[in-house]
GROMACS .gro file of C-alpha atoms in nm:
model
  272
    1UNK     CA    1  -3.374   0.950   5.948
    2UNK     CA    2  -3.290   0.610   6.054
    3UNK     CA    3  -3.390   0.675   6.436
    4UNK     CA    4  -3.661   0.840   6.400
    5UNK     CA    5  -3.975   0.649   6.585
    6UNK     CA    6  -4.348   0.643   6.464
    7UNK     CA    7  -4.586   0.728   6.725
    8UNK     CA    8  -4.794   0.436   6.533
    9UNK     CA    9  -4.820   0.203   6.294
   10UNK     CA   10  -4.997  -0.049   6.109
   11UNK     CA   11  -5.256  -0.147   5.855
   12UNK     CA   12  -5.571  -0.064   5.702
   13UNK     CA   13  -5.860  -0.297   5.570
   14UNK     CA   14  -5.918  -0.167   5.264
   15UNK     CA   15  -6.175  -0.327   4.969
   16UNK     CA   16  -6.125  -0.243   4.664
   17UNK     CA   17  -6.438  -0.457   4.391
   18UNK     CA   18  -6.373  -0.834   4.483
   19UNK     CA   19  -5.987  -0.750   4.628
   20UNK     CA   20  -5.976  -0.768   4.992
   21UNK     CA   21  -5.617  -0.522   5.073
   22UNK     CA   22  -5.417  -0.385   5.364
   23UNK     CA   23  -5.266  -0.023   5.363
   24UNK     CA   24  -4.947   0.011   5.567
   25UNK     CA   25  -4.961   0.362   5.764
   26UNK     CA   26  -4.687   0.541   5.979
   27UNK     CA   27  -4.816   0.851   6.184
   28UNK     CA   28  -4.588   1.056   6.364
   29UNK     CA   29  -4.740   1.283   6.658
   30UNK     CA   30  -5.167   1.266   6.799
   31UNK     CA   31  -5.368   1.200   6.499
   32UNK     CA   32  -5.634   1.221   6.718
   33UNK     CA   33  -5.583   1.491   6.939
   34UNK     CA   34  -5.782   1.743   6.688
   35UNK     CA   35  -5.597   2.065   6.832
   36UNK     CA   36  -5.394   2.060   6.480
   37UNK     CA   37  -5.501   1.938   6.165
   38UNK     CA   38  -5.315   1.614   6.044
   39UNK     CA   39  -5.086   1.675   5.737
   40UNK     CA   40  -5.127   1.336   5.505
   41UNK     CA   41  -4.805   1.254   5.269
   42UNK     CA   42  -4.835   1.125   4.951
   43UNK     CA   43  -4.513   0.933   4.830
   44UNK     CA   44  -4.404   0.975   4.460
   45UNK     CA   45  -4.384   0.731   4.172
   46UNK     CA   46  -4.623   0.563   4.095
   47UNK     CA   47  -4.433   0.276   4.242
   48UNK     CA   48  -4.259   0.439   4.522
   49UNK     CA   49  -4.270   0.393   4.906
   50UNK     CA   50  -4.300   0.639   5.208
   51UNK     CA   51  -3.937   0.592   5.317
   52UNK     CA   52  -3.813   0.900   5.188
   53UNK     CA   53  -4.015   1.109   5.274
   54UNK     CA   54  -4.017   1.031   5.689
   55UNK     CA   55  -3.803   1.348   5.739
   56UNK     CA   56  -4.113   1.526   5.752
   57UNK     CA   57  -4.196   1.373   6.076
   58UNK     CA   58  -3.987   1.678   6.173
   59UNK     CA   59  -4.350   1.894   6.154
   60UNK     CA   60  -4.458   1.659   6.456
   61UNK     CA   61  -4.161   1.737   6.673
   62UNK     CA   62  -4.159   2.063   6.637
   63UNK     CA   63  -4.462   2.213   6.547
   64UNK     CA   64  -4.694   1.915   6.706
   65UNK     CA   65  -4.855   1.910   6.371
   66UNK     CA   66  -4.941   1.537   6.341
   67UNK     CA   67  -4.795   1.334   6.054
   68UNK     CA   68  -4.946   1.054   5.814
   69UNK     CA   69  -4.727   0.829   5.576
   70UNK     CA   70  -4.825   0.545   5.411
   71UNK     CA   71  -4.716   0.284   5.112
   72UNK     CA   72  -4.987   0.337   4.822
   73UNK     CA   73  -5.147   0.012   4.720
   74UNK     CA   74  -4.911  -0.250   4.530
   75UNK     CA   75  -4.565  -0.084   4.720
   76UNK     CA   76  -4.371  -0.118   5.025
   77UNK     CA   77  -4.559  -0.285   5.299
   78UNK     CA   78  -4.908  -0.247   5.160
   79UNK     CA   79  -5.094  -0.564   4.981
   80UNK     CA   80  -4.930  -0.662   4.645
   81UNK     CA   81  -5.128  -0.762   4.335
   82UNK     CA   82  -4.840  -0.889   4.119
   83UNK     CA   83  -5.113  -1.063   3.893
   84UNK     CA   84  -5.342  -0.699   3.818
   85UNK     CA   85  -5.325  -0.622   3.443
   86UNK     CA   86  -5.165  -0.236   3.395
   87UNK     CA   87  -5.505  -0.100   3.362
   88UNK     CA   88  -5.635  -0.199   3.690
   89UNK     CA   89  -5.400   0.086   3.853
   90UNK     CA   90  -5.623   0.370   3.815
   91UNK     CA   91  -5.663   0.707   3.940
   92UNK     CA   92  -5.990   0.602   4.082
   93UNK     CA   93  -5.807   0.341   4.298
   94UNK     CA   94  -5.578   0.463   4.401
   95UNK     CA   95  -5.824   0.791   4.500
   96UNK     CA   96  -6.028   0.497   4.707
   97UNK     CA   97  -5.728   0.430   4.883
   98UNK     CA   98  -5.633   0.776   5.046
   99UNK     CA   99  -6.033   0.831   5.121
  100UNK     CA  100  -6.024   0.509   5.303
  101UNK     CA  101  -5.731   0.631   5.479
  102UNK     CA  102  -5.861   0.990   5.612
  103UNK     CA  103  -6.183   0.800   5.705
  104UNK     CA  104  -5.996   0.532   5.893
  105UNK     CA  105  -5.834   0.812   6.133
  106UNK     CA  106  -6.151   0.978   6.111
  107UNK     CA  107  -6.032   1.344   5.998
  108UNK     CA  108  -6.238   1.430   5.688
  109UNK     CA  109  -6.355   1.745   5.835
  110UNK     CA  110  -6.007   1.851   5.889
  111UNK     CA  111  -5.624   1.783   5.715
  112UNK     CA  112  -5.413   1.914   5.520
  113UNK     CA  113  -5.184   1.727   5.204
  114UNK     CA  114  -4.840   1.712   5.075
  115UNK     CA  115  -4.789   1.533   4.750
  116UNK     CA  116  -4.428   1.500   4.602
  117UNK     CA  117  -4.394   1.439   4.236
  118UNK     CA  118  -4.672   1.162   4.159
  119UNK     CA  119  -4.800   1.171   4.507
  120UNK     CA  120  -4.852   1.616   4.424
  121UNK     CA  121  -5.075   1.451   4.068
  122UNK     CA  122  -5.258   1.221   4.291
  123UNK     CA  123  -5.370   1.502   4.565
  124UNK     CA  124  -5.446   1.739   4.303
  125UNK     CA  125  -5.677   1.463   4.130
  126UNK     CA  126  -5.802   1.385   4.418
  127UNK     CA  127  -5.938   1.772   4.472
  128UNK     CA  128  -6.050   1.853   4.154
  129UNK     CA  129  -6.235   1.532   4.090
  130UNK     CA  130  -6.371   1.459   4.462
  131UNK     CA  131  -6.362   1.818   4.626
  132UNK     CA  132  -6.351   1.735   4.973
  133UNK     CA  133  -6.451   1.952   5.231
  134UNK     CA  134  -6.247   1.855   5.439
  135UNK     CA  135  -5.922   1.931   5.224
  136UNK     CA  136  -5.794   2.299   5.405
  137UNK     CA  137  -5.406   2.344   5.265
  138UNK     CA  138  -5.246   2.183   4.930
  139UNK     CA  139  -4.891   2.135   4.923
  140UNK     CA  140  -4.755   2.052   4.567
  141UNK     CA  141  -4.343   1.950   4.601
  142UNK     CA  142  -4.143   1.882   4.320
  143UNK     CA  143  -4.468   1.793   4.086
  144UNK     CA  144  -4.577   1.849   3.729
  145UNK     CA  145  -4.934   1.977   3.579
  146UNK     CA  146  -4.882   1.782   3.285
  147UNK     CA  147  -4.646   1.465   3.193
  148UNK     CA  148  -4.608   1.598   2.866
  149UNK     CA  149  -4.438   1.901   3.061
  150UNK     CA  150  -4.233   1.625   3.275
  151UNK     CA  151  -4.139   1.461   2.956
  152UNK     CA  152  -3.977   1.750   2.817
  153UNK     CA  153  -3.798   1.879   3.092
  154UNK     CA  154  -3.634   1.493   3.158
  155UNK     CA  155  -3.548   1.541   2.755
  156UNK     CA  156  -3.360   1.900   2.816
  157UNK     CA  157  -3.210   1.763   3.148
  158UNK     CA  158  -3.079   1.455   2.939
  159UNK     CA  159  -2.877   1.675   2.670
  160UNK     CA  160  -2.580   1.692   2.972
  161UNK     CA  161  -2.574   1.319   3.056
  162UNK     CA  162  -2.322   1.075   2.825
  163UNK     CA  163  -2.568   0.850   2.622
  164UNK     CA  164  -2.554   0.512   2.825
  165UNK     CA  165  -2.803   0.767   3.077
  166UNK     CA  166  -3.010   0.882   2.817
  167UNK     CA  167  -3.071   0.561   2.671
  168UNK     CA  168  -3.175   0.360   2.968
  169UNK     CA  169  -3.411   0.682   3.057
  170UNK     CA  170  -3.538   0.638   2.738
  171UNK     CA  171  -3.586   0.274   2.728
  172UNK     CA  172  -3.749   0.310   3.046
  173UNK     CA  173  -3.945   0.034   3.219
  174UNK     CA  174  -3.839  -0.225   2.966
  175UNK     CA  175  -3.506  -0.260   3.066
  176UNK     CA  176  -3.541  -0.191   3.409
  177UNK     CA  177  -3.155  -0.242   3.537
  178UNK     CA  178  -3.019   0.000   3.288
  179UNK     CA  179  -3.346   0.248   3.359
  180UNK     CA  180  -3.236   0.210   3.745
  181UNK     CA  181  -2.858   0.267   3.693
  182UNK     CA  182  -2.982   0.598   3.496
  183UNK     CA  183  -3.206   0.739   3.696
  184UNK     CA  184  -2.935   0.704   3.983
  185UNK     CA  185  -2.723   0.912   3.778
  186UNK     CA  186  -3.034   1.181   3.678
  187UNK     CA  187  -3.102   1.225   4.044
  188UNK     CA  188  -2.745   1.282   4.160
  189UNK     CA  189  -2.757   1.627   3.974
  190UNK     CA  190  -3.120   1.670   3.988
  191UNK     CA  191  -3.327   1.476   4.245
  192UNK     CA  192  -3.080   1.454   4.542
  193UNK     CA  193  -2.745   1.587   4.577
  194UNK     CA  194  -2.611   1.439   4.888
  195UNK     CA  195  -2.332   1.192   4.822
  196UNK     CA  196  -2.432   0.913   4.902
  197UNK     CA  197  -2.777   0.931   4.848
  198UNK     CA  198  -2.955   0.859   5.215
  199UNK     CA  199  -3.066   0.476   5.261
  200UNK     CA  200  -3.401   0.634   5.288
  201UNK     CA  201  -3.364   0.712   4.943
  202UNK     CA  202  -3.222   0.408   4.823
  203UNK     CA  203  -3.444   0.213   4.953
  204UNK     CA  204  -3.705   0.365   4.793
  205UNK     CA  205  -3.563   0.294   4.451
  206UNK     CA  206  -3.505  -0.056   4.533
  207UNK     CA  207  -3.870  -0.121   4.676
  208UNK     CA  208  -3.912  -0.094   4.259
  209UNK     CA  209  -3.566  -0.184   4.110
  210UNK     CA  210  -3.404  -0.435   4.395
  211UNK     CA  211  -3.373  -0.762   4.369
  212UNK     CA  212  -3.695  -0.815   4.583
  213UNK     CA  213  -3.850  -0.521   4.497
  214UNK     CA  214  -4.181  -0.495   4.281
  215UNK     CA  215  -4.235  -0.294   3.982
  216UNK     CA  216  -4.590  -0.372   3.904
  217UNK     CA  217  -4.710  -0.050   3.973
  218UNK     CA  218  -4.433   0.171   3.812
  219UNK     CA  219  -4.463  -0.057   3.475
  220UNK     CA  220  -4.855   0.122   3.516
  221UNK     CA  221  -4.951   0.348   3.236
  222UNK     CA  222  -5.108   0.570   3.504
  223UNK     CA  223  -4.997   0.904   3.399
  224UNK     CA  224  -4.996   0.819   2.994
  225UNK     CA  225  -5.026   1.146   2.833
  226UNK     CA  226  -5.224   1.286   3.166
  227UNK     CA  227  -5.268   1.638   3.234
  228UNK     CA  228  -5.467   1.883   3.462
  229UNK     CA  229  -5.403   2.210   3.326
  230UNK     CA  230  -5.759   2.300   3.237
  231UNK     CA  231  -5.862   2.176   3.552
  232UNK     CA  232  -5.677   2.362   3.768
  233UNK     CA  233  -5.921   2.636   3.788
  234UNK     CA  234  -6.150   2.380   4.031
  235UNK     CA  235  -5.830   2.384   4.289
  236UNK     CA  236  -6.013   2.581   4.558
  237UNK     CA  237  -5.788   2.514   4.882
  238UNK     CA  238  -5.474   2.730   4.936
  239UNK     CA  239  -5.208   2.600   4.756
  240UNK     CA  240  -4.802   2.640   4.777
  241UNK     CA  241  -4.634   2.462   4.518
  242UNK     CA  242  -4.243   2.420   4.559
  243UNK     CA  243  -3.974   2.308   4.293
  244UNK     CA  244  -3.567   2.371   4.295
  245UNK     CA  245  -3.332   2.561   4.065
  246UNK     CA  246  -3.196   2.237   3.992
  247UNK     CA  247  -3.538   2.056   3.985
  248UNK     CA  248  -3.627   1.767   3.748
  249UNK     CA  249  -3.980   1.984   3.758
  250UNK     CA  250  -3.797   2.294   3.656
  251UNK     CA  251  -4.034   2.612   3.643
  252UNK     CA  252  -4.210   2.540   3.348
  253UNK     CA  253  -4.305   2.250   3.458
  254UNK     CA  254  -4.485   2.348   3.790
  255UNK     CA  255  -4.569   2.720   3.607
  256UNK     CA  256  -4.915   2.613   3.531
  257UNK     CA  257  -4.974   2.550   3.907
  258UNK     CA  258  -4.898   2.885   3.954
  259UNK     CA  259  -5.106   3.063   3.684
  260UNK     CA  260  -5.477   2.856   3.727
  261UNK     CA  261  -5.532   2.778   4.083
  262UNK     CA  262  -5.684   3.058   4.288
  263UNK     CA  263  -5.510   3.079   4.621
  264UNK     CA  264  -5.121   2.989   4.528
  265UNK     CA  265  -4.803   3.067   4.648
  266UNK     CA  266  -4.465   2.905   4.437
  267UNK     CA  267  -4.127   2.882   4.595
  268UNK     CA  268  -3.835   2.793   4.386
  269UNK     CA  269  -3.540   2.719   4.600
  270UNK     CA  270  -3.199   2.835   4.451
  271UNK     CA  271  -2.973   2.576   4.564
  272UNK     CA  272  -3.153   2.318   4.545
   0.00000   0.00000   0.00000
């Protein structure tokens, strides 16, 4: 993952009420050449960066299906707004953001989306409350319908972990070091096995938890008792939603995908 080279990148005026921002993009493959629709990747979090999730540049190489990455508002190398209160990170943001983004490369009659964990919640707000024609395949990795669902899978997952990891899970954002030093030891069994976890990865986790990185946006309430289970009904593009046996969204968590939206297709993977 380390060698692999954007075909571009850069940033994106973006205006959000009296804040003046940049978006930092990587695209991988002809955005432009409109032979195949662009596939637009939504990092997790909230709080995350793209890092992680390059590998999927692999789509461009050998499929020639165009790639777009970028770092959400408030991460990575996208504008920081250290001094926002918690309640200016908002759906409706962050919404504003990816819009801005699909208009910028000029594809909203054509793409298709890949959200991972937050980044699935924030593509399938984005359908049910915008419903953009332009929106022709859903892809839902590793997500949740509800964080109430999340909550209480993280709480089974937990009952196998010695207590220094449940307590820093539990305390959360308010001790961030221990939080960090748990979740490390949560997503060696179930967020990434590979020992040691890619630098992608870690680098990720530090862009919140490292000594210069910024939790602003992961201290955000944003998903605070959210759900979208009665919603799901108003999911009209084809969907395939995809978890692992070993998931932190284990199947219940991801079921609901499966039973409301129209056009789905769920794939668990077994060792994974």
């Amino acid at each position: 993952m380390e060698n692999i080279t954007a075909s571009e990148e850069g940033k994106i005026d973006f205006t959000y009420g009296d804040d003046k921002c940049q978006t930092y993009y990587k695209t991988f493959g002809d955005v432009r050449d409109r032979s195949k629709r662009p596939l637009i990747v939504l990092h997790g979090g909230p709080g995350l960066i793209h890092d992680y999730l390059v590998i999927h540049s692999d789509l461009s190489s050998k499929y020639g299906i165009p790639v777009i990455l970028y770092d959400q508002l408030g991460n990575g190398r996208s504008t920081h707004l250290k001094e926002k209160a918690p309640e200016f990170w908002t759906f409706e943001l962050f919404i504003a953001e990816l819009e801005n983004v699909i208009d910028y490369f000029g594809i909203r009659d054509g793409y298709d989306i890949l959200g991972h964990s937050w980044g699935g919640i924030l593509a399938s707000e984005f359908e049910v409350r915008k419903q953009p024609k332009g929106l022709k395949h859903l892809i839902l990795g590793n997500s949740l319908a509800a964080s109430s669902l999340w909550n209480e899978s993280i709480g089974q997952l937990l009952q196998a972990f010695p207590d220094d990891v449940k307590e820093g899970i539990v305390g959360g954002m308010k001790e961030p070091q221990k939080y960090f030093e748990a979740l490390k030891k949560l997503h060696a069994v179930h967020g990434c096995a590979a020992k040691p976890f890619p630098s992608a990865l870690m680098r990720t986790l530090e862009s919140v938890f490292g000594p210069d990185g910024d939790p602003t946006v992961a201290s955000a309430p944003i998903v605070k008792d959210w759900s979208i289970i009665d919603r799901l009904h108003l999911v009209r593009p084809p969907t395939f939603v995809v978890n692992g046996r070993k998931d932190l969204s284990q199947d219940f968590v991801v079921k609901p995908f499966f039973e409301r939206i129209q056009k789905v297709k769920w794939v668990t993977f077994e060792h994974s």
